[in-house]
Amino acid sequence: MGLLSNSGSFVRFSVEGDMPASFWEFAAERIAMHAFRDIDDSFEEHSIGWVSVMNMFDSEFAYASYAAGDYIALTMRIDERKVAPAVLKKFCMKEEERLKKERQVPKLSRGQRLEIKENMTLMLTKKAVPVPATYDMCWNLGDNTVLFFSTSGKAQASLEDLFKKTFDLHLVLQVPFLAAGRLIDPALEERLAELNPTILI
């Protein structure tokens, strides 16, 4: 469930680093540079980039459609070609049997089996249809925080990497302790720092 859903799960990041003076011009250039590139008509295995939160096929962002006041809303789209292990195993065994029969040998060497596996992986990957996945994010420029609408650790790592490449800024996941540090009265920061973890069992 994403940004435009009635409900959803999200994690919060803080944005660390200095933003350029002409931020919106910089953002427009870098978002376009890291917009999603379709791989349906190629043999590439993986593609990642930004698309509109309104339409996963819109990576042109006419009229800076990602901007809303002091917010930037984008969707990270990842397309991957995947081969099911059972399918790969079947094609490898089939090819091994063909070669054993052709060469009239009882078994193949480990090197030959590895070569078959590599060739079958390449062949099946080229035939596989890219599977898309989308993850929304909303960046509040006012307090430099990002809401990311996925609790997947793998997706969060991909976001951190894409965000860094796009904006030259780091994302830091806001665990409860760090979130408290951002929200607490400055007069109480010292007391917060003195807290120790406790197992409540």
PDB file of C-alpha atoms in Angstrom:
ATOM      1  CA  MET A   1       0.000   0.000   0.000  1.00  0.00           C
ATOM      2  CA  GLY A   2       1.477   3.308  -1.061  1.00  0.00           C
ATOM      3  CA  LEU A   3       1.248   7.045  -0.676  1.00  0.00           C
ATOM      4  CA  LEU A   4      -2.148   7.375  -2.370  1.00  0.00           C
ATOM      5  CA  SER A   5      -3.786   4.467  -0.516  1.00  0.00           C
ATOM      6  CA  ASN A   6      -6.241   4.866   2.333  1.00  0.00           C
ATOM      7  CA  SER A   7      -3.842   3.091   4.671  1.00  0.00           C
ATOM      8  CA  GLY A   8      -0.326   1.742   4.550  1.00  0.00           C
ATOM      9  CA  SER A   9       2.919   0.981   6.355  1.00  0.00           C
ATOM     10  CA  PHE A  10       5.896   3.266   6.121  1.00  0.00           C
ATOM     11  CA  VAL A  11       9.289   3.981   7.628  1.00  0.00           C
ATOM     12  CA  ARG A  12      10.808   7.392   8.202  1.00  0.00           C
ATOM     13  CA  PHE A  13      14.281   8.549   7.145  1.00  0.00           C
ATOM     14  CA  SER A  14      16.104  11.754   7.932  1.00  0.00           C
ATOM     15  CA  VAL A  15      18.029  13.382   5.070  1.00  0.00           C
ATOM     16  CA  GLU A  16      21.658  14.144   5.842  1.00  0.00           C
ATOM     17  CA  GLY A  17      23.837  16.514   3.823  1.00  0.00           C
ATOM     18  CA  ASP A  18      23.849  19.994   2.329  1.00  0.00           C
ATOM     19  CA  MET A  19      21.297  20.882  -0.325  1.00  0.00           C
ATOM     20  CA  PRO A  20      22.422  23.081  -3.265  1.00  0.00           C
ATOM     21  CA  ALA A  21      21.264  26.718  -3.411  1.00  0.00           C
ATOM     22  CA  SER A  22      19.257  26.233  -6.632  1.00  0.00           C
ATOM     23  CA  PHE A  23      17.659  23.096  -5.310  1.00  0.00           C
ATOM     24  CA  TRP A  24      14.647  22.811  -7.620  1.00  0.00           C
ATOM     25  CA  GLU A  25      16.770  23.176 -10.770  1.00  0.00           C
ATOM     26  CA  PHE A  26      19.200  20.626  -9.369  1.00  0.00           C
ATOM     27  CA  ALA A  27      16.366  18.253  -8.448  1.00  0.00           C
ATOM     28  CA  ALA A  28      14.760  18.492 -11.906  1.00  0.00           C
ATOM     29  CA  GLU A  29      18.057  17.668 -13.609  1.00  0.00           C
ATOM     30  CA  ARG A  30      18.942  14.772 -11.309  1.00  0.00           C
ATOM     31  CA  ILE A  31      15.454  13.219 -11.245  1.00  0.00           C
ATOM     32  CA  ALA A  32      15.437  13.222 -15.061  1.00  0.00           C
ATOM     33  CA  MET A  33      18.918  11.668 -15.039  1.00  0.00           C
ATOM     34  CA  HIS A  34      17.737   8.839 -12.763  1.00  0.00           C
ATOM     35  CA  ALA A  35      14.253   8.373 -14.201  1.00  0.00           C
ATOM     36  CA  PHE A  36      13.217   4.788 -14.838  1.00  0.00           C
ATOM     37  CA  ARG A  37      14.336   3.236 -18.154  1.00  0.00           C
ATOM     38  CA  ASP A  38      12.149   0.491 -19.584  1.00  0.00           C
ATOM     39  CA  ILE A  39      13.854  -2.866 -20.369  1.00  0.00           C
ATOM     40  CA  ASP A  40      10.910  -4.630 -22.028  1.00  0.00           C
ATOM     41  CA  ASP A  41      12.605  -4.424 -25.442  1.00  0.00           C
ATOM     42  CA  SER A  42      16.105  -5.336 -24.288  1.00  0.00           C
ATOM     43  CA  PHE A  43      17.832  -8.261 -22.571  1.00  0.00           C
ATOM     44  CA  GLU A  44      18.847  -6.306 -19.458  1.00  0.00           C
ATOM     45  CA  GLU A  45      18.111  -8.127 -16.211  1.00  0.00           C
ATOM     46  CA  HIS A  46      17.490  -5.158 -13.920  1.00  0.00           C
ATOM     47  CA  SER A  47      16.351  -1.543 -14.088  1.00  0.00           C
ATOM     48  CA  ILE A  48      15.672   0.934 -11.282  1.00  0.00           C
ATOM     49  CA  GLY A  49      14.603   4.575 -11.373  1.00  0.00           C
ATOM     50  CA  TRP A  50      11.959   7.187 -10.564  1.00  0.00           C
ATOM     51  CA  VAL A  51       8.434   7.327 -11.954  1.00  0.00           C
ATOM     52  CA  SER A  52       5.342   9.356 -11.079  1.00  0.00           C
ATOM     53  CA  VAL A  53       3.328   8.294  -8.020  1.00  0.00           C
ATOM     54  CA  MET A  54       0.228   8.691 -10.205  1.00  0.00           C
ATOM     55  CA  ASN A  55       1.384   6.494 -13.088  1.00  0.00           C
ATOM     56  CA  MET A  56       4.189   3.911 -13.116  1.00  0.00           C
ATOM     57  CA  PHE A  57       4.592   4.455 -16.891  1.00  0.00           C
ATOM     58  CA  ASP A  58       5.258   8.197 -16.491  1.00  0.00           C
ATOM     59  CA  SER A  59       8.986   8.869 -16.147  1.00  0.00           C
ATOM     60  CA  GLU A  60       8.997  12.253 -17.881  1.00  0.00           C
ATOM     61  CA  PHE A  61       7.393  14.284 -15.066  1.00  0.00           C
ATOM     62  CA  ALA A  62       5.740  16.972 -17.177  1.00  0.00           C
ATOM     63  CA  TYR A  63       5.485  20.286 -15.305  1.00  0.00           C
ATOM     64  CA  ALA A  64       7.534  18.869 -12.410  1.00  0.00           C
ATOM     65  CA  SER A  65       4.642  16.635 -11.369  1.00  0.00           C
ATOM     66  CA  TYR A  66       6.707  15.291  -8.478  1.00  0.00           C
ATOM     67  CA  ALA A  67       6.598  18.677  -6.675  1.00  0.00           C
ATOM     68  CA  ALA A  68       3.796  19.721  -4.317  1.00  0.00           C
ATOM     69  CA  GLY A  69       4.615  22.723  -2.148  1.00  0.00           C
ATOM     70  CA  ASP A  70       7.559  21.800   0.054  1.00  0.00           C
ATOM     71  CA  TYR A  71       7.216  18.121  -0.800  1.00  0.00           C
ATOM     72  CA  ILE A  72       8.672  15.823  -3.446  1.00  0.00           C
ATOM     73  CA  ALA A  73       6.644  12.685  -4.105  1.00  0.00           C
ATOM     74  CA  LEU A  74       8.185   9.981  -6.282  1.00  0.00           C
ATOM     75  CA  THR A  75       7.841   6.277  -6.877  1.00  0.00           C
ATOM     76  CA  MET A  76      10.898   4.050  -7.074  1.00  0.00           C
ATOM     77  CA  ARG A  77      10.269   1.447  -9.773  1.00  0.00           C
ATOM     78  CA  ILE A  78      12.330  -1.723 -10.058  1.00  0.00           C
ATOM     79  CA  ASP A  79      11.940  -4.138 -12.967  1.00  0.00           C
ATOM     80  CA  GLU A  80      13.723  -7.488 -12.792  1.00  0.00           C
ATOM     81  CA  ARG A  81      13.916 -10.524 -15.003  1.00  0.00           C
ATOM     82  CA  LYS A  82      13.804 -13.617 -12.811  1.00  0.00           C
ATOM     83  CA  VAL A  83      14.106 -17.312 -13.597  1.00  0.00           C
ATOM     84  CA  ALA A  84      12.396 -19.740 -11.226  1.00  0.00           C
ATOM     85  CA  PRO A  85      14.926 -22.224  -9.735  1.00  0.00           C
ATOM     86  CA  ALA A  86      12.744 -25.192 -10.701  1.00  0.00           C
ATOM     87  CA  VAL A  87      12.621 -24.009 -14.332  1.00  0.00           C
ATOM     88  CA  LEU A  88      16.396 -23.499 -14.440  1.00  0.00           C
ATOM     89  CA  LYS A  89      16.983 -26.948 -12.946  1.00  0.00           C
ATOM     90  CA  LYS A  90      14.698 -28.596 -15.513  1.00  0.00           C
ATOM     91  CA  PHE A  91      16.463 -26.986 -18.492  1.00  0.00           C
ATOM     92  CA  CYS A  92      19.911 -27.800 -17.063  1.00  0.00           C
ATOM     93  CA  MET A  93      19.003 -31.469 -16.566  1.00  0.00           C
ATOM     94  CA  LYS A  94      17.519 -31.631 -20.050  1.00  0.00           C
ATOM     95  CA  GLU A  95      20.668 -30.194 -21.620  1.00  0.00           C
ATOM     96  CA  GLU A  96      22.924 -32.478 -19.551  1.00  0.00           C
ATOM     97  CA  GLU A  97      20.996 -35.524 -20.719  1.00  0.00           C
ATOM     98  CA  ARG A  98      21.233 -34.348 -24.323  1.00  0.00           C
ATOM     99  CA  LEU A  99      25.003 -33.897 -24.125  1.00  0.00           C
ATOM    100  CA  LYS A 100      25.585 -37.239 -22.375  1.00  0.00           C
ATOM    101  CA  LYS A 101      23.634 -38.986 -25.079  1.00  0.00           C
ATOM    102  CA  GLU A 102      25.396 -37.059 -27.847  1.00  0.00           C
ATOM    103  CA  ARG A 103      28.889 -37.755 -26.450  1.00  0.00           C
ATOM    104  CA  GLN A 104      27.997 -41.234 -25.199  1.00  0.00           C
ATOM    105  CA  VAL A 105      29.432 -40.630 -21.716  1.00  0.00           C
ATOM    106  CA  PRO A 106      27.878 -41.675 -18.364  1.00  0.00           C
ATOM    107  CA  LYS A 107      28.297 -38.274 -16.762  1.00  0.00           C
ATOM    108  CA  LEU A 108      29.616 -34.743 -17.350  1.00  0.00           C
ATOM    109  CA  SER A 109      32.409 -32.984 -15.495  1.00  0.00           C
ATOM    110  CA  ARG A 110      31.684 -30.278 -12.937  1.00  0.00           C
ATOM    111  CA  GLY A 111      33.047 -27.655 -15.325  1.00  0.00           C
ATOM    112  CA  GLN A 112      30.690 -28.808 -18.074  1.00  0.00           C
ATOM    113  CA  ARG A 113      27.700 -28.717 -15.740  1.00  0.00           C
ATOM    114  CA  LEU A 114      28.603 -25.188 -14.607  1.00  0.00           C
ATOM    115  CA  GLU A 115      28.909 -24.061 -18.229  1.00  0.00           C
ATOM    116  CA  ILE A 116      25.491 -25.539 -18.986  1.00  0.00           C
ATOM    117  CA  LYS A 117      23.998 -23.740 -15.984  1.00  0.00           C
ATOM    118  CA  GLU A 118      25.465 -20.401 -17.091  1.00  0.00           C
ATOM    119  CA  ASN A 119      24.194 -20.847 -20.647  1.00  0.00           C
ATOM    120  CA  MET A 120      20.714 -21.895 -19.494  1.00  0.00           C
ATOM    121  CA  THR A 121      20.520 -18.972 -17.040  1.00  0.00           C
ATOM    122  CA  LEU A 122      21.407 -16.540 -19.823  1.00  0.00           C
ATOM    123  CA  MET A 123      18.945 -18.086 -22.282  1.00  0.00           C
ATOM    124  CA  LEU A 124      16.036 -18.165 -19.826  1.00  0.00           C
ATOM    125  CA  THR A 125      16.754 -14.675 -18.499  1.00  0.00           C
ATOM    126  CA  LYS A 126      16.520 -13.271 -22.023  1.00  0.00           C
ATOM    127  CA  LYS A 127      13.117 -14.927 -22.446  1.00  0.00           C
ATOM    128  CA  ALA A 128      11.731 -13.832 -19.063  1.00  0.00           C
ATOM    129  CA  VAL A 129       9.335 -10.898 -18.857  1.00  0.00           C
ATOM    130  CA  PRO A 130      10.538  -8.144 -16.460  1.00  0.00           C
ATOM    131  CA  VAL A 131       8.526  -8.137 -13.235  1.00  0.00           C
ATOM    132  CA  PRO A 132       7.814  -4.599 -11.936  1.00  0.00           C
ATOM    133  CA  ALA A 133       7.725  -3.485  -8.303  1.00  0.00           C
ATOM    134  CA  THR A 134       6.924   0.044  -7.140  1.00  0.00           C
ATOM    135  CA  TYR A 135       7.563   1.836  -3.836  1.00  0.00           C
ATOM    136  CA  ASP A 136       6.335   5.350  -3.043  1.00  0.00           C
ATOM    137  CA  MET A 137       8.286   7.942  -1.120  1.00  0.00           C
ATOM    138  CA  CYS A 138       7.478  11.462   0.056  1.00  0.00           C
ATOM    139  CA  TRP A 139      10.233  13.929   0.950  1.00  0.00           C
ATOM    140  CA  ASN A 140       9.295  16.787   3.299  1.00  0.00           C
ATOM    141  CA  LEU A 141      11.796  19.510   2.421  1.00  0.00           C
ATOM    142  CA  GLY A 142      10.681  21.564   5.429  1.00  0.00           C
ATOM    143  CA  ASP A 143      12.011  19.162   8.045  1.00  0.00           C
ATOM    144  CA  ASN A 144      14.211  17.050   5.730  1.00  0.00           C
ATOM    145  CA  THR A 145      12.478  13.750   6.377  1.00  0.00           C
ATOM    146  CA  VAL A 146      11.399  11.067   3.926  1.00  0.00           C
ATOM    147  CA  LEU A 147       8.470   8.703   4.362  1.00  0.00           C
ATOM    148  CA  PHE A 148       9.016   5.451   2.469  1.00  0.00           C
ATOM    149  CA  PHE A 149       6.026   3.206   1.998  1.00  0.00           C
ATOM    150  CA  SER A 150       7.637  -0.199   2.405  1.00  0.00           C
ATOM    151  CA  THR A 151       9.034  -2.091   5.379  1.00  0.00           C
ATOM    152  CA  SER A 152      11.138  -4.378   3.163  1.00  0.00           C
ATOM    153  CA  GLY A 153      14.807  -4.158   4.095  1.00  0.00           C
ATOM    154  CA  LYS A 154      15.853  -4.870   0.496  1.00  0.00           C
ATOM    155  CA  ALA A 155      13.597  -2.094  -0.839  1.00  0.00           C
ATOM    156  CA  GLN A 156      14.903   0.333   1.789  1.00  0.00           C
ATOM    157  CA  ALA A 157      18.493  -0.429   0.797  1.00  0.00           C
ATOM    158  CA  SER A 158      17.602   0.195  -2.864  1.00  0.00           C
ATOM    159  CA  LEU A 159      15.982   3.514  -1.919  1.00  0.00           C
ATOM    160  CA  GLU A 160      19.025   4.646   0.060  1.00  0.00           C
ATOM    161  CA  ASP A 161      21.261   3.857  -2.917  1.00  0.00           C
ATOM    162  CA  LEU A 162      19.016   5.512  -5.540  1.00  0.00           C
ATOM    163  CA  PHE A 163      18.408   8.574  -3.333  1.00  0.00           C
ATOM    164  CA  LYS A 164      22.167   9.022  -2.827  1.00  0.00           C
ATOM    165  CA  LYS A 165      22.866   8.724  -6.563  1.00  0.00           C
ATOM    166  CA  THR A 166      20.057  11.154  -7.416  1.00  0.00           C
ATOM    167  CA  PHE A 167      20.442  13.904  -4.815  1.00  0.00           C
ATOM    168  CA  ASP A 168      23.957  13.367  -3.402  1.00  0.00           C
ATOM    169  CA  LEU A 169      22.340  13.138   0.039  1.00  0.00           C
ATOM    170  CA  HIS A 170      22.256  10.320   2.601  1.00  0.00           C
ATOM    171  CA  LEU A 171      19.184   8.757   4.169  1.00  0.00           C
ATOM    172  CA  VAL A 172      19.325   7.675   7.807  1.00  0.00           C
ATOM    173  CA  LEU A 173      16.594   5.355   9.067  1.00  0.00           C
ATOM    174  CA  GLN A 174      14.794   6.907  12.033  1.00  0.00           C
ATOM    175  CA  VAL A 175      14.607   4.266  14.749  1.00  0.00           C
ATOM    176  CA  PRO A 176      12.497   5.337  17.784  1.00  0.00           C
ATOM    177  CA  PHE A 177      15.527   6.664  19.704  1.00  0.00           C
ATOM    178  CA  LEU A 178      16.637   8.912  16.818  1.00  0.00           C
ATOM    179  CA  ALA A 179      13.052  10.034  16.181  1.00  0.00           C
ATOM    180  CA  ALA A 180      12.752  11.025  19.839  1.00  0.00           C
ATOM    181  CA  GLY A 181      15.948  13.060  19.482  1.00  0.00           C
ATOM    182  CA  ARG A 182      14.367  15.060  16.654  1.00  0.00           C
ATOM    183  CA  LEU A 183      11.074  15.668  18.468  1.00  0.00           C
ATOM    184  CA  ILE A 184      12.121  16.179  22.068  1.00  0.00           C
ATOM    185  CA  ASP A 185      12.456  19.539  23.783  1.00  0.00           C
ATOM    186  CA  PRO A 186      16.133  20.598  23.514  1.00  0.00           C
ATOM    187  CA  ALA A 187      16.224  20.992  27.291  1.00  0.00           C
ATOM    188  CA  LEU A 188      15.613  17.250  27.666  1.00  0.00           C
ATOM    189  CA  GLU A 189      18.227  16.026  25.149  1.00  0.00           C
ATOM    190  CA  GLU A 190      20.765  15.327  27.889  1.00  0.00           C
ATOM    191  CA  ARG A 191      18.301  13.106  29.778  1.00  0.00           C
ATOM    192  CA  LEU A 192      17.485  11.240  26.571  1.00  0.00           C
ATOM    193  CA  ALA A 193      21.173  10.552  25.995  1.00  0.00           C
ATOM    194  CA  GLU A 194      21.410   8.973  29.461  1.00  0.00           C
ATOM    195  CA  LEU A 195      18.728   6.380  28.770  1.00  0.00           C
ATOM    196  CA  ASN A 196      19.845   2.741  28.661  1.00  0.00           C
ATOM    197  CA  PRO A 197      18.138  -0.168  26.867  1.00  0.00           C
ATOM    198  CA  THR A 198      16.035  -2.404  29.123  1.00  0.00           C
ATOM    199  CA  ILE A 199      14.559  -5.826  28.433  1.00  0.00           C
ATOM    200  CA  LEU A 200      10.923  -5.680  29.550  1.00  0.00           C
ATOM    201  CA  ILE A 201      10.367  -9.379  30.324  1.00  0.00           C
TER     202      ILE A 201
END
